[in-house]
Tab-separated table of C-alpha atoms and ligand atoms in Angstrom:
chain	number	residue	atom	x	y	z
P	5	MET	CA	0.076	-0.085	-0.024
P	6	GLU	CA	1.183	3.423	-0.881
P	7	ARG	CA	2.482	5.129	2.264
P	8	THR	CA	2.184	8.696	1.014
P	9	VAL	CA	-1.186	9.514	-0.595
P	10	GLN	CA	-1.835	12.917	-2.451
P	11	ILE	CA	-5.490	14.467	-1.868
P	12	GLN	CA	-6.313	17.528	-3.799
P	13	ALA	CA	-8.609	20.103	-2.262
P	14	PRO	CA	-10.205	22.768	-4.419
P	15	LEU	CA	-8.877	26.451	-4.089
P	16	PRO	CA	-10.101	29.637	-5.912
P	17	HIS	CA	-7.392	31.079	-8.024
P	18	ILE	CA	-4.979	28.488	-8.427
P	19	LYS	CA	-7.345	25.469	-8.717
P	20	SER	CA	-6.037	23.140	-6.234
P	21	VAL	CA	-3.904	22.633	-3.032
P	22	ASN	CA	-2.308	19.381	-1.953
P	23	ILE	CA	-2.957	17.660	1.118
P	24	TRP	CA	-0.574	14.709	2.056
P	25	LEU	CA	-1.873	11.745	3.875
P	26	LEU	CA	1.161	9.954	5.425
P	27	ARG	CA	0.169	6.319	6.328
P	28	GLY	CA	1.757	4.935	9.269
P	29	ASP	CA	2.045	5.680	12.985
P	30	PRO	CA	1.044	8.289	13.787
P	31	LEU	CA	-1.460	8.727	10.963
P	32	THR	CA	-0.453	12.217	9.582
P	33	LEU	CA	-1.641	14.990	7.228
P	34	VAL	CA	0.752	17.318	6.066
P	35	ASP	CA	-1.031	20.541	5.166
P	36	THR	CA	-4.927	20.876	5.350
P	37	GLY	CA	-6.466	22.918	2.543
P	38	PRO	CA	-8.356	26.052	3.313
P	39	ARG	CA	-11.203	26.373	5.723
P	40	SER	CA	-14.019	25.724	3.271
P	41	ASP	CA	-16.853	23.328	2.827
P	42	GLU	CA	-15.486	22.195	-0.442
P	43	ALA	CA	-12.045	21.606	0.873
P	44	LEU	CA	-13.314	19.510	3.795
P	45	SER	CA	-15.479	17.547	1.713
P	46	ALA	CA	-12.529	16.919	-0.749
P	47	LEU	CA	-10.355	15.780	2.184
P	48	GLU	CA	-12.928	13.357	3.475
P	49	ALA	CA	-13.550	11.892	0.149
P	50	GLY	CA	-9.888	11.325	-0.109
P	51	LEU	CA	-9.506	9.645	3.187
P	52	ARG	CA	-12.733	7.530	2.749
P	53	ARG	CA	-10.817	6.258	-0.716
P	54	GLU	CA	-8.014	4.868	1.800
P	55	GLY	CA	-10.663	3.435	4.185
P	56	LEU	CA	-10.317	6.382	6.873
P	57	ARG	CA	-12.198	8.982	8.307
P	58	LEU	CA	-11.134	12.344	9.542
P	59	GLU	CA	-11.620	11.479	12.942
P	60	ASP	CA	-8.663	8.714	12.571
P	61	ILE	CA	-6.099	11.652	11.906
P	62	GLU	CA	-3.561	11.589	14.901
P	63	LEU	CA	-1.101	14.264	13.701
P	64	VAL	CA	-1.307	17.630	11.511
P	65	ILE	CA	1.822	19.195	10.127
P	66	PRO	CA	1.620	22.548	8.127
P	67	THR	CA	4.411	23.403	5.755
P	68	HIS	CA	3.576	27.123	6.378
P	69	HIS	CA	1.004	29.345	7.889
P	70	HIS	CA	-1.005	30.135	4.505
P	71	LEU	CA	-4.658	29.842	4.785
P	72	ASP	CA	-4.529	26.996	2.012
P	73	HIS	CA	-2.027	24.936	4.174
P	74	SER	CA	-3.350	25.623	7.626
P	75	GLY	CA	-6.932	26.857	7.116
P	76	LEU	CA	-8.483	23.490	8.104
P	77	ILE	CA	-6.187	22.661	11.030
P	78	ALA	CA	-8.741	23.899	13.757
P	79	THR	CA	-11.534	21.826	12.389
P	80	ILE	CA	-9.558	18.581	11.974
P	81	VAL	CA	-8.387	18.898	15.498
P	82	ALA	CA	-11.698	19.421	16.792
P	83	ARG	CA	-13.086	16.445	15.138
P	84	SER	CA	-10.132	14.005	15.571
P	85	GLY	CA	-8.236	15.159	18.786
P	86	ALA	CA	-5.043	15.251	16.604
P	87	ARG	CA	-2.003	16.896	17.804
P	88	VAL	CA	-0.319	19.551	15.750
P	89	ALA	CA	3.457	19.812	14.972
P	90	ALA	CA	5.014	22.783	13.559
P	91	LEU	CA	8.076	24.764	13.225
P	92	ASP	CA	8.194	27.400	15.836
P	93	ARG	CA	7.497	30.408	13.783
P	94	THR	CA	4.616	28.654	12.187
P	95	ALA	CA	3.284	27.820	15.567
P	96	ASP	CA	3.570	31.602	16.668
P	97	TYR	CA	1.833	32.719	13.509
P	98	GLY	CA	-0.959	30.097	14.345
P	99	THR	CA	-1.486	31.111	18.128
P	100	SER	CA	-2.161	34.720	17.000
P	101	TYR	CA	-3.323	34.252	13.540
P	102	VAL	CA	-6.258	36.944	13.538
P	103	GLU	CA	-4.006	39.437	14.826
P	104	ARG	CA	-0.865	38.612	12.802
P	105	SER	CA	-3.000	38.556	9.399
P	106	ALA	CA	-4.700	41.842	10.440
P	107	ALA	CA	-1.112	43.230	10.886
P	108	ASP	CA	0.032	41.827	7.492
P	109	ARG	CA	-3.084	43.357	5.901
P	110	SER	CA	-2.476	46.899	7.039
P	111	PHE	CA	1.246	46.665	6.211
P	112	SER	CA	0.317	45.657	2.841
P	113	VAL	CA	-1.847	48.797	2.354
P	114	ALA	CA	0.851	50.896	3.555
P	115	LEU	CA	3.513	49.190	1.224
P	116	MET	CA	0.966	49.482	-1.892
P	117	ARG	CA	0.506	53.288	-0.934
P	118	HIS	CA	4.278	53.762	-0.663
P	119	HIS	CA	4.903	52.104	-3.948
P	120	GLY	CA	2.450	54.128	-6.010
P	121	VAL	CA	-0.830	51.869	-6.161
P	122	PRO	CA	-3.581	54.196	-6.651
P	123	GLU	CA	-6.376	54.373	-3.670
P	124	SER	CA	-8.961	53.160	-5.965
P	125	VAL	CA	-7.049	49.907	-6.872
P	126	ILE	CA	-6.169	49.407	-3.193
P	127	GLU	CA	-9.738	49.669	-2.114
P	128	ALA	CA	-10.960	47.416	-4.938
P	129	ASN	CA	-8.632	44.692	-3.636
P	130	GLU	CA	-9.868	44.485	-0.216
P	131	GLY	CA	-11.348	41.170	-1.196
P	132	PHE	CA	-7.850	39.507	-1.131
P	133	TRP	CA	-7.637	39.894	2.679
P	134	ASP	CA	-11.279	39.039	3.073
P	135	PHE	CA	-10.689	35.909	1.655
P	136	ILE	CA	-7.657	35.174	3.738
P	137	ARG	CA	-9.721	35.924	6.740
P	138	ASP	CA	-12.731	33.790	5.800
P	139	THR	CA	-10.777	30.646	4.810
P	140	SER	CA	-8.652	30.207	7.539
P	141	GLU	CA	-8.427	30.464	11.436
P	142	ALA	CA	-5.936	30.420	14.374
P	143	PHE	CA	-4.584	26.878	15.611
P	144	ALA	CA	-2.571	25.895	18.415
P	145	THR	CA	0.556	23.698	18.290
P	146	ASP	CA	1.151	20.901	20.507
P	147	ILE	CA	4.762	19.811	19.437
P	148	VAL	CA	6.778	23.162	18.754
P	149	LEU	CA	9.695	22.376	16.346
P	150	ALA	CA	12.945	24.129	16.042
P	151	ASP	CA	14.931	24.228	12.782
P	152	GLY	CA	16.467	20.826	12.390
P	153	ASP	CA	14.469	18.950	14.765
P	154	VAL	CA	13.102	15.525	13.886
P	155	VAL	CA	9.302	14.546	14.170
P	156	THR	CA	8.057	11.081	13.689
P	157	ALA	CA	4.932	11.198	11.368
P	158	GLY	CA	3.391	8.403	9.357
P	159	GLY	CA	5.929	5.701	10.254
P	160	ARG	CA	8.826	7.745	9.234
P	161	ASP	CA	11.358	10.496	10.643
P	162	LEU	CA	10.878	13.959	9.163
P	163	ARG	CA	13.497	16.603	9.629
P	164	ILE	CA	12.073	19.997	9.607
P	165	LEU	CA	13.909	22.873	7.977
P	166	ALA	CA	13.076	26.499	8.036
P	167	ARG	CA	13.312	27.943	4.453
P	168	PRO	CA	11.561	31.295	4.703
P	169	GLY	CA	11.095	33.592	1.605
P	170	HIS	CA	7.663	32.411	-0.105
P	171	SER	CA	6.502	33.238	3.401
P	172	THR	CA	8.063	33.792	6.759
P	173	THR	CA	7.036	30.282	8.104
P	174	ASP	CA	8.216	28.054	5.144
P	175	SER	CA	9.523	24.604	6.250
P	176	LEU	CA	10.420	21.534	4.286
P	177	LEU	CA	9.787	18.113	6.005
P	178	VAL	CA	12.663	15.943	4.949
P	179	ASP	CA	12.552	12.068	5.019
P	180	ASP	CA	16.393	11.328	4.475
P	181	ALA	CA	15.719	7.763	4.216
P	182	SER	CA	13.732	7.925	0.970
P	183	ALA	CA	15.534	11.121	0.017
P	184	THR	CA	11.893	12.757	-0.005
P	185	ALA	CA	10.645	16.021	1.071
P	186	PHE	CA	7.520	18.020	1.539
P	187	VAL	CA	8.359	21.342	0.588
P	188	GLY	CA	4.745	23.262	0.604
P	189	ASP	CA	5.144	26.252	-1.718
P	190	HIS	CA	8.878	26.597	-1.431
P	191	LEU	CA	9.239	25.208	-4.832
P	192	LEU	CA	6.448	24.548	-7.218
P	193	ALA	CA	6.677	22.507	-10.588
P	194	GLY	CA	4.407	24.485	-12.710
P	195	ILE	CA	4.559	28.117	-11.326
P	196	SER	CA	7.155	30.434	-9.808
P	197	SER	CA	6.516	31.091	-6.021
P	198	ASN	CA	5.720	34.638	-4.732
P	199	ALA	CA	7.645	36.023	-1.976
P	200	GLU	CA	5.647	37.937	0.277
P	201	ILE	CA	6.525	41.262	1.879
P	202	VAL	CA	5.117	41.470	5.443
P	203	PRO	CA	6.194	43.176	8.661
P	204	ALA	CA	9.537	41.932	9.940
P	205	ALA	CA	9.632	40.264	13.434
P	206	GLU	CA	12.126	42.911	14.448
P	207	PRO	CA	11.810	46.395	13.156
P	208	THR	CA	14.745	46.918	10.813
P	209	GLY	CA	13.849	50.235	9.385
P	210	SER	CA	13.629	49.047	5.866
P	211	ARG	CA	11.286	46.465	4.283
P	212	PRO	CA	11.895	42.966	4.786
P	213	ARG	CA	13.924	41.484	1.781
P	214	ALA	CA	11.949	38.344	1.207
P	215	ARG	CA	13.029	37.570	-2.282
P	216	VAL	CA	16.652	37.831	-1.521
P	217	GLU	CA	16.043	35.430	1.364
P	218	TYR	CA	14.046	33.178	-0.787
P	219	LEU	CA	16.714	32.821	-3.542
P	220	GLY	CA	19.244	32.014	-0.758
P	221	ASN	CA	17.159	29.209	0.658
P	222	LEU	CA	16.431	27.889	-2.893
P	223	ARG	CA	20.018	27.544	-3.570
P	224	ARG	CA	20.286	25.607	-0.081
P	225	THR	CA	17.531	23.312	-1.238
P	226	ALA	CA	19.099	22.852	-4.620
P	227	SER	CA	22.335	21.340	-2.940
P	228	MET	CA	20.432	18.869	-0.982
P	229	PRO	CA	20.397	15.108	-2.281
P	230	LEU	CA	16.654	14.533	-2.849
P	231	ASP	CA	14.974	12.426	-5.310
P	232	ARG	CA	11.411	13.702	-4.963
P	233	LEU	CA	9.691	16.924	-3.625
P	234	LEU	CA	6.007	16.786	-2.781
P	235	THR	CA	4.703	20.395	-3.314
P	236	GLY	CA	1.820	22.165	-2.161
P	237	HIS	CA	0.476	22.593	-5.540
P	238	GLY	CA	0.390	20.595	-8.739
P	239	ASP	CA	2.941	17.951	-9.547
P	240	SER	CA	5.848	16.674	-7.515
P	241	VAL	CA	9.398	17.896	-8.529
P	242	THR	CA	11.880	15.150	-9.571
P	243	ASP	CA	14.817	17.313	-10.885
P	244	HIS	CA	14.808	20.165	-8.263
P	245	LYS	CA	18.327	21.123	-8.956
P	246	GLY	CA	17.417	21.883	-12.674
P	247	LEU	CA	14.206	23.546	-11.731
P	248	VAL	CA	16.012	25.785	-9.318
P	249	ARG	CA	18.530	26.873	-11.973
P	250	ARG	CA	15.320	27.288	-14.197
P	251	ARG	CA	13.883	29.629	-11.598
P	252	LEU	CA	16.976	31.650	-10.942
P	253	ASN	CA	17.218	32.266	-14.813
P	254	GLU	CA	13.666	33.554	-14.770
P	255	HIS	CA	14.651	35.997	-12.009
P	256	ARG	CA	17.631	37.061	-14.112
P	257	ARG	CA	15.318	37.857	-17.120
P	258	ARG	CA	12.819	39.618	-15.116
P	259	CYS	CA	15.236	41.732	-13.499
P	260	GLN	CA	16.590	42.538	-17.068
P	261	ARG	CA	13.053	43.476	-18.138
P	262	ILE	CA	12.777	45.808	-15.260
P	263	VAL	CA	16.219	47.530	-16.244
P	264	ALA	CA	14.778	48.001	-19.589
P	265	ALA	CA	11.593	49.582	-18.100
P	266	LEU	CA	13.749	51.984	-16.078
P	267	GLU	CA	15.516	53.084	-19.304
P	268	GLN	CA	12.447	54.827	-20.292
P	269	GLY	CA	12.881	57.004	-17.082
P	270	PRO	CA	12.723	56.653	-13.420
P	271	ALA	CA	9.312	54.832	-12.049
P	272	ASN	CA	7.800	53.667	-8.986
P	273	ALA	CA	7.064	49.981	-8.201
P	274	TYR	CA	3.522	49.937	-9.528
P	275	GLU	CA	4.648	51.720	-12.854
P	276	ILE	CA	7.375	49.156	-13.495
P	277	ALA	CA	4.628	46.513	-12.913
P	278	GLY	CA	2.665	47.919	-15.564
P	279	HIS	CA	5.686	47.163	-18.116
P	280	LEU	CA	5.811	43.444	-16.888
P	281	TRP	CA	2.187	42.634	-16.748
P	282	SER	CA	-1.268	43.363	-18.482
P	283	PRO	CA	-3.369	46.233	-17.242
P	284	ARG	CA	-5.981	43.747	-15.898
P	285	THR	CA	-3.223	41.758	-13.932
P	286	VAL	CA	-1.649	44.720	-12.420
P	287	ALA	CA	-5.247	46.314	-11.375
P	288	GLU	CA	-6.512	42.858	-10.152
P	289	GLN	CA	-3.219	41.718	-8.170
P	290	PRO	CA	-1.917	44.803	-7.239
P	291	LEU	CA	-0.125	43.436	-4.061
P	292	LEU	CA	1.352	40.501	-5.805
P	293	VAL	CA	2.773	42.505	-8.630
P	294	VAL	CA	4.159	44.915	-6.205
P	295	TRP	CA	5.727	42.131	-4.163
P	296	GLU	CA	7.147	40.694	-7.453
P	297	VAL	CA	8.698	44.027	-8.503
P	298	LEU	CA	10.035	45.070	-5.216
P	299	GLY	CA	11.639	41.446	-4.790
P	300	HIS	CA	13.398	41.764	-7.998
P	301	LEU	CA	14.629	45.479	-7.188
P	302	ASP	CA	16.031	44.275	-4.112
P	303	LEU	CA	18.153	41.852	-6.230
P	304	LEU	CA	19.030	44.813	-8.688
P	305	LEU	CA	19.838	47.261	-5.629
P	306	ASP	CA	22.309	44.483	-4.279
P	307	GLU	CA	24.078	44.438	-7.715
P	308	GLY	CA	24.015	48.301	-7.739
P	309	ARG	CA	22.201	48.176	-10.990
P	310	VAL	CA	19.242	50.572	-9.911
P	311	SER	CA	18.966	53.098	-7.304
P	312	GLU	CA	16.148	53.860	-4.866
P	313	GLN	CA	15.197	57.183	-3.727
P	314	LYS	CA	12.568	57.824	-1.054
P	315	PHE	CA	10.991	61.267	-0.931
P	316	ASP	CA	8.311	63.144	0.729
P	317	ASP	CA	5.535	63.908	-1.447
P	318	GLY	CA	3.228	65.189	1.081
P	319	SER	CA	1.482	61.937	1.218
P	320	ARG	CA	1.611	59.898	4.647
P	321	TYR	CA	4.120	57.406	3.342
P	322	GLY	CA	6.220	59.490	1.138
P	323	LYS	CA	7.068	57.486	-2.136
P	324	ALA	CA	9.985	55.588	-3.430
P	325	TRP	CA	11.286	55.896	-7.036
P	326	PHE	CA	13.559	53.581	-8.777
P	327	TRP	CA	16.092	54.548	-11.498
P	328	LEU	CA	19.366	53.402	-13.189
P	329	PRO	CA	22.212	54.918	-11.622
P	330	GLU	CA	24.063	55.545	-15.067
P	331	GLN	CA	21.372	57.672	-16.063
P	332	THR	CA	21.793	60.209	-13.081
P	333	GLU	CA	25.500	60.732	-12.919
P	334	ARG	CA	25.005	64.521	-13.404
P	335	GLY	CA	26.382	65.957	-10.133
P	336	ASP	CA	24.190	66.899	-7.396
P	337	HIS	CA	23.432	63.714	-6.275
P	338	ALA	CA	20.893	64.304	-7.712
P	339	GLY	CA	19.748	61.518	-9.210
P	340	ALA	CA	16.587	62.323	-7.961
P	341	PRO	CA	14.103	62.022	-10.836
P	342	THR	CA	11.859	64.869	-11.442
P	343	ARG	CA	8.510	63.921	-10.559
P	344	GLY	CA	5.581	64.332	-12.675
P	345	SER	CA	7.673	64.462	-15.796
P	346	ARG	CA	6.460	61.306	-17.244
P	347	GLU	CA	3.612	59.223	-17.817
P	348	THR	CA	3.541	55.465	-17.712
P	349	SER	CA	1.647	54.901	-20.742
P	350	THR	CA	3.470	51.720	-22.424
P	351	LEU	CA	1.631	48.790	-21.006
P	352	TYR	CA	3.173	45.650	-22.780
P	353	PRO	CA	0.662	42.529	-22.688
P	354	GLY	CA	1.287	40.119	-19.673
P	355	VAL	CA	3.693	37.578	-21.045
P	356	ASP	CA	4.640	36.259	-17.352
P	357	ARG	CA	2.332	34.031	-15.456
P	358	ALA	CA	0.838	35.853	-12.642
P	359	ALA	CA	2.536	35.299	-9.348
P	360	GLU	CA	1.188	32.313	-7.449
P	361	PHE	CA	-1.940	33.680	-5.682
P	362	GLU	CA	-1.093	32.051	-2.163
A	412	ZN	ZN1	1.885	29.522	0.258
């Protein structure tokens, strides 16, 4: 009998999320699906196919705190009495889920405002956060794991490794004996994972550099001797080294396109997004495109290929502009771009996949 069973639960926007059933002692689920009737039905149907009921589950391990991976934890625990094991930072988020996601929400509004997203677009996208609130809830963790700890689940030993970047709580669950790992959304076969920008645990004075951290952690994963990565969405990954190489190349190409956009003049992050995606994508997923652009700008800033200037334009948060250093060499550090002197009117059709939604 297969020891690891994939159960797919429906999920708006990106079709489905994988719930992994680990047969063996203790009977375990890795990830849960969102808190919705449809996902719960899909999970129960999947268990029934295995001759099991929800009440049989003994352990639940979320790969990270996102709604589609932890949303049903409280429901499953209430029905089965299962214990929950999670990385310490995932456990922390779960305990204060409502407060933390509310803080993420207000931070994201400030971030969008700061980077040029119009108020009307911000308001029109409140539903993104309503969706998160409505499809998740707080959960308590019984077994709090530190980076590197081992937990027994489904008759095997799983080593938990912190790999933040896509979210602040990402973890891998590595079964060294079979060279297999549950990786959540850290690396996906069919789509490039986003890297969310949320408040830092400790205030640093600048925005968290999630994308830089993410790529560093992807490289660490690429160096691991793994045969199979079981992902949070879609297919498993069997050539993770090759896939990471591809993802790194995609980043390089997108950085190149941002530099090309800035050759037309300085711009804020939202305007840059207008060069990379269709007007519809930019208007409907403003937070995701701002995360994407800022993440790539952080890579370019590290290489000294772009500059950033924050200045007070009278708005509450001021505004950040980005430009190419070599274009601004004329003295007076000036570099500061002249505001209001340009319009972003060239909107290329979307040629990239939209960022992963969750
Ligand atoms: Zn996720």
